[in-house]
PDB file of C-alpha atoms in Angstrom:
ATOM      1  CA  MET F   1     -73.943   0.914  45.498  1.00  0.00           C
ATOM      2  CA  THR F   2     -74.922   4.267  44.109  1.00  0.00           C
ATOM      3  CA  PRO F   3     -77.427   6.571  44.884  1.00  0.00           C
ATOM      4  CA  SER F   4     -80.752   5.522  43.878  1.00  0.00           C
ATOM      5  CA  ARG F   5     -84.696   5.597  44.350  1.00  0.00           C
ATOM      6  CA  ILE F   6     -86.424   2.877  46.350  1.00  0.00           C
ATOM      7  CA  SER F   7     -89.464   1.337  45.843  1.00  0.00           C
ATOM      8  CA  ASP F   8     -92.436   2.448  47.972  1.00  0.00           C
ATOM      9  CA  LYS F   9     -94.288  -1.015  48.326  1.00  0.00           C
ATOM     10  CA  GLU F  10     -97.705   1.274  49.682  1.00  0.00           C
ATOM     11  CA  ASN F  11     -98.164   3.191  46.660  1.00  0.00           C
ATOM     12  CA  GLY F  12     -95.829   2.147  43.709  1.00  0.00           C
ATOM     13  CA  LYS F  13     -93.931   5.618  43.641  1.00  0.00           C
ATOM     14  CA  LEU F  14     -89.997   5.180  43.764  1.00  0.00           C
ATOM     15  CA  GLN F  15     -88.618   7.516  46.939  1.00  0.00           C
ATOM     16  CA  THR F  16     -85.680   9.513  47.231  1.00  0.00           C
ATOM     17  CA  VAL F  17     -83.662   8.113  50.570  1.00  0.00           C
ATOM     18  CA  ILE F  18     -82.765  11.349  52.408  1.00  0.00           C
ATOM     19  CA  LEU F  19     -79.966  11.341  55.304  1.00  0.00           C
ATOM     20  CA  ILE F  20     -80.438  13.939  58.318  1.00  0.00           C
ATOM     21  CA  VAL F  21     -77.602  14.579  60.121  1.00  0.00           C
ATOM     22  CA  GLU F  22     -77.750  16.859  62.652  1.00  0.00           C
ATOM     23  CA  SER F  23     -77.129  17.633  66.304  1.00  0.00           C
ATOM     24  CA  GLU F  24     -80.292  19.522  67.390  1.00  0.00           C
ATOM     25  CA  PRO F  25     -83.014  17.663  68.271  1.00  0.00           C
ATOM     26  CA  ALA F  26     -85.456  20.112  67.037  1.00  0.00           C
ATOM     27  CA  MET F  27     -83.766  20.753  63.625  1.00  0.00           C
ATOM     28  CA  ARG F  28     -83.813  17.102  63.216  1.00  0.00           C
ATOM     29  CA  VAL F  29     -87.447  16.710  63.893  1.00  0.00           C
ATOM     30  CA  GLY F  30     -88.745  19.733  61.569  1.00  0.00           C
ATOM     31  CA  LEU F  31     -86.993  18.781  58.888  1.00  0.00           C
ATOM     32  CA  ARG F  32     -87.888  14.845  58.983  1.00  0.00           C
ATOM     33  CA  ASP F  33     -91.518  15.428  59.163  1.00  0.00           C
ATOM     34  CA  ASN F  34     -91.715  18.068  56.586  1.00  0.00           C
ATOM     35  CA  LEU F  35     -89.563  16.104  54.369  1.00  0.00           C
ATOM     36  CA  GLU F  36     -91.553  12.951  55.559  1.00  0.00           C
ATOM     37  CA  PHE F  37     -94.801  14.565  54.676  1.00  0.00           C
ATOM     38  CA  ASN F  38     -93.628  15.221  51.034  1.00  0.00           C
ATOM     39  CA  GLY F  39     -93.208  11.632  50.379  1.00  0.00           C
ATOM     40  CA  TYR F  40     -89.305  11.231  50.924  1.00  0.00           C
ATOM     41  CA  ASP F  41     -87.835   8.016  52.728  1.00  0.00           C
ATOM     42  CA  VAL F  42     -86.128  10.032  55.582  1.00  0.00           C
ATOM     43  CA  HIS F  43     -83.360   8.677  58.106  1.00  0.00           C
ATOM     44  CA  VAL F  44     -81.928  10.663  61.144  1.00  0.00           C
ATOM     45  CA  ALA F  45     -78.567  11.041  63.180  1.00  0.00           C
ATOM     46  CA  ALA F  46     -77.509  13.157  65.792  1.00  0.00           C
ATOM     47  CA  ASP F  47     -73.642  12.470  65.052  1.00  0.00           C
ATOM     48  CA  ALA F  48     -71.157  10.319  62.763  1.00  0.00           C
ATOM     49  CA  THR F  49     -71.834   6.968  64.920  1.00  0.00           C
ATOM     50  CA  GLN F  50     -75.518   6.998  64.000  1.00  0.00           C
ATOM     51  CA  ALA F  51     -75.095   7.909  60.645  1.00  0.00           C
ATOM     52  CA  ARG F  52     -72.541   5.063  60.073  1.00  0.00           C
ATOM     53  CA  GLU F  53     -75.525   2.437  61.409  1.00  0.00           C
ATOM     54  CA  ILE F  54     -77.996   4.307  58.705  1.00  0.00           C
ATOM     55  CA  LEU F  55     -75.497   4.208  56.122  1.00  0.00           C
ATOM     56  CA  ARG F  56     -74.878   0.480  56.816  1.00  0.00           C
ATOM     57  CA  ARG F  57     -78.497  -0.248  55.644  1.00  0.00           C
ATOM     58  CA  HIS F  58     -79.531   2.409  53.547  1.00  0.00           C
ATOM     59  CA  THR F  59     -77.892   4.328  50.282  1.00  0.00           C
ATOM     60  CA  PRO F  60     -79.425   8.069  50.586  1.00  0.00           C
ATOM     61  CA  THR F  61     -79.808  10.070  47.600  1.00  0.00           C
ATOM     62  CA  ILE F  62     -79.280  13.554  49.671  1.00  0.00           C
ATOM     63  CA  VAL F  63     -77.381  13.964  52.801  1.00  0.00           C
ATOM     64  CA  LEU F  64     -78.398  17.013  54.433  1.00  0.00           C
ATOM     65  CA  LEU F  65     -75.130  17.878  57.321  1.00  0.00           C
ATOM     66  CA  SER F  66     -75.378  20.309  59.814  1.00  0.00           C
ATOM     67  CA  ASN F  67     -72.061  22.553  60.208  1.00  0.00           C
ATOM     68  CA  ALA F  68     -73.008  22.566  63.955  1.00  0.00           C
ATOM     69  CA  LEU F  69     -71.116  18.753  64.179  1.00  0.00           C
ATOM     70  CA  PRO F  70     -67.604  18.515  64.858  1.00  0.00           C
ATOM     71  CA  VAL F  71     -65.026  18.556  61.915  1.00  0.00           C
ATOM     72  CA  SER F  72     -63.988  15.164  62.925  1.00  0.00           C
ATOM     73  CA  GLN F  73     -67.474  14.096  62.692  1.00  0.00           C
ATOM     74  CA  ALA F  74     -68.013  15.336  58.953  1.00  0.00           C
ATOM     75  CA  ALA F  75     -64.995  13.863  58.041  1.00  0.00           C
ATOM     76  CA  LEU F  76     -66.073  10.452  59.563  1.00  0.00           C
ATOM     77  CA  ILE F  77     -68.831  10.518  57.705  1.00  0.00           C
ATOM     78  CA  SER F  78     -67.143  11.624  54.409  1.00  0.00           C
ATOM     79  CA  ARG F  79     -64.919   8.577  54.662  1.00  0.00           C
ATOM     80  CA  LEU F  80     -68.090   6.436  55.196  1.00  0.00           C
ATOM     81  CA  LEU F  81     -69.510   7.664  51.865  1.00  0.00           C
ATOM     82  CA  LYS F  82     -66.386   7.040  50.032  1.00  0.00           C
ATOM     83  CA  LYS F  83     -65.997   3.560  51.433  1.00  0.00           C
ATOM     84  CA  ASN F  84     -69.504   2.732  51.001  1.00  0.00           C
ATOM     85  CA  ASN F  85     -69.011   3.920  46.947  1.00  0.00           C
ATOM     86  CA  GLN F  86     -71.740   5.801  47.607  1.00  0.00           C
ATOM     87  CA  ARG F  87     -71.651   9.312  46.156  1.00  0.00           C
ATOM     88  CA  PRO F  88     -75.088  11.057  47.222  1.00  0.00           C
ATOM     89  CA  SER F  89     -75.514  14.901  46.862  1.00  0.00           C
ATOM     90  CA  VAL F  90     -74.435  16.488  50.131  1.00  0.00           C
ATOM     91  CA  ILE F  91     -76.042  19.913  51.208  1.00  0.00           C
ATOM     92  CA  VAL F  92     -74.182  21.669  54.607  1.00  0.00           C
ATOM     93  CA  MET F  93     -76.908  23.305  56.379  1.00  0.00           C
ATOM     94  CA  GLU F  94     -75.471  26.237  58.187  1.00  0.00           C
ATOM     95  CA  SER F  95     -76.450  28.919  60.219  1.00  0.00           C
ATOM     96  CA  GLN F  96     -73.153  31.224  59.327  1.00  0.00           C
ATOM     97  CA  GLU F  97     -71.189  32.006  56.419  1.00  0.00           C
ATOM     98  CA  PRO F  98     -70.460  29.152  54.392  1.00  0.00           C
ATOM     99  CA  ASN F  99     -67.571  27.116  55.689  1.00  0.00           C
ATOM    100  CA  TYR F 100     -66.074  25.175  52.866  1.00  0.00           C
ATOM    101  CA  SER F 101     -63.294  23.515  54.441  1.00  0.00           C
ATOM    102  CA  PHE F 102     -66.058  21.829  56.734  1.00  0.00           C
ATOM    103  CA  PHE F 103     -67.141  19.011  54.282  1.00  0.00           C
ATOM    104  CA  PRO F 104     -65.029  19.010  51.274  1.00  0.00           C
ATOM    105  CA  GLY F 105     -66.929  17.874  48.106  1.00  0.00           C
ATOM    106  CA  ALA F 106     -70.010  19.311  49.329  1.00  0.00           C
ATOM    107  CA  ASP F 107     -72.546  20.063  46.562  1.00  0.00           C
ATOM    108  CA  ASP F 108     -74.367  23.064  48.100  1.00  0.00           C
ATOM    109  CA  TYR F 109     -74.751  25.282  51.693  1.00  0.00           C
ATOM    110  CA  LEU F 110     -77.879  26.030  52.801  1.00  0.00           C
ATOM    111  CA  ASN F 111     -78.171  28.984  55.458  1.00  0.00           C
ATOM    112  CA  ILE F 112     -80.083  27.926  58.022  1.00  0.00           C
ATOM    113  CA  PRO F 113     -83.084  28.466  59.505  1.00  0.00           C
ATOM    114  CA  CYS F 114     -84.362  28.528  55.754  1.00  0.00           C
ATOM    115  CA  SER F 115     -88.109  28.369  54.327  1.00  0.00           C
ATOM    116  CA  ILE F 116     -89.370  25.292  52.981  1.00  0.00           C
ATOM    117  CA  THR F 117     -89.521  26.714  49.876  1.00  0.00           C
ATOM    118  CA  GLU F 118     -85.753  27.104  49.953  1.00  0.00           C
ATOM    119  CA  LEU F 119     -85.442  23.370  51.178  1.00  0.00           C
ATOM    120  CA  ALA F 120     -87.471  22.381  48.348  1.00  0.00           C
ATOM    121  CA  SER F 121     -85.535  24.339  45.866  1.00  0.00           C
ATOM    122  CA  ARG F 122     -82.436  22.563  47.205  1.00  0.00           C
ATOM    123  CA  VAL F 123     -83.613  19.083  47.836  1.00  0.00           C
ATOM    124  CA  ASN F 124     -85.620  19.214  43.981  1.00  0.00           C
ATOM    125  CA  LYS F 125     -82.418  20.458  42.471  1.00  0.00           C
ATOM    126  CA  TYR F 126     -80.524  17.642  43.305  1.00  0.00           C
ATOM    127  CA  LEU F 127     -83.147  15.330  42.383  1.00  0.00           C
ATOM    128  CA  GLY F 128     -83.163  16.642  38.792  1.00  0.00           C
ATOM    129  CA  LEU F 129     -87.251  18.159  39.713  1.00  0.00           C
ATOM    130  CA  GLN F 130     -88.165  21.028  37.523  1.00  0.00           C
ATOM    131  CA  LYS F 131     -90.419  22.545  39.733  1.00  0.00           C
ATOM    132  CA  HIS F 132     -90.589  23.021  43.531  1.00  0.00           C
ATOM    133  CA  THR F 133     -93.077  19.852  44.893  1.00  0.00           C
ATOM    134  CA  LEU F 134     -92.399  20.041  48.478  1.00  0.00           C
ATOM    135  CA  CYS F 135     -95.598  21.210  50.712  1.00  0.00           C
ATOM    136  CA  ILE F 136     -95.524  22.931  53.619  1.00  0.00           C
ATOM    137  CA  GLY F 137     -96.338  20.322  56.995  1.00  0.00           C
TER     138      GLY F 137
END
């Protein structure tokens, strides 16, 4: 399987699949709500176990990964993506200086908290979009 967009049967548009792995409930809900408001197919997980279940059913285009997770869980998620031949863009969200050893092969690091505009910029960058189209929900 390769990262892809899936068909949105309701309106005929292609929809991007985003997986958010974030242990903080309020952050998960805020990210999910803003991304869903903008038409993305968003799946959320609090840890690697939940992420594994989601990855069995979906092929994400983008993974937003919290650096608050234990390193062992990040490593498990990395192995799951490789095992399934999934190569989504991985954006590590962190509240401190980037820890580049946290998720080897990460495509980007995003300091949080961040604005919706900054989140839109990063998501659109990996979707190949030219402008920021994410709306504030």
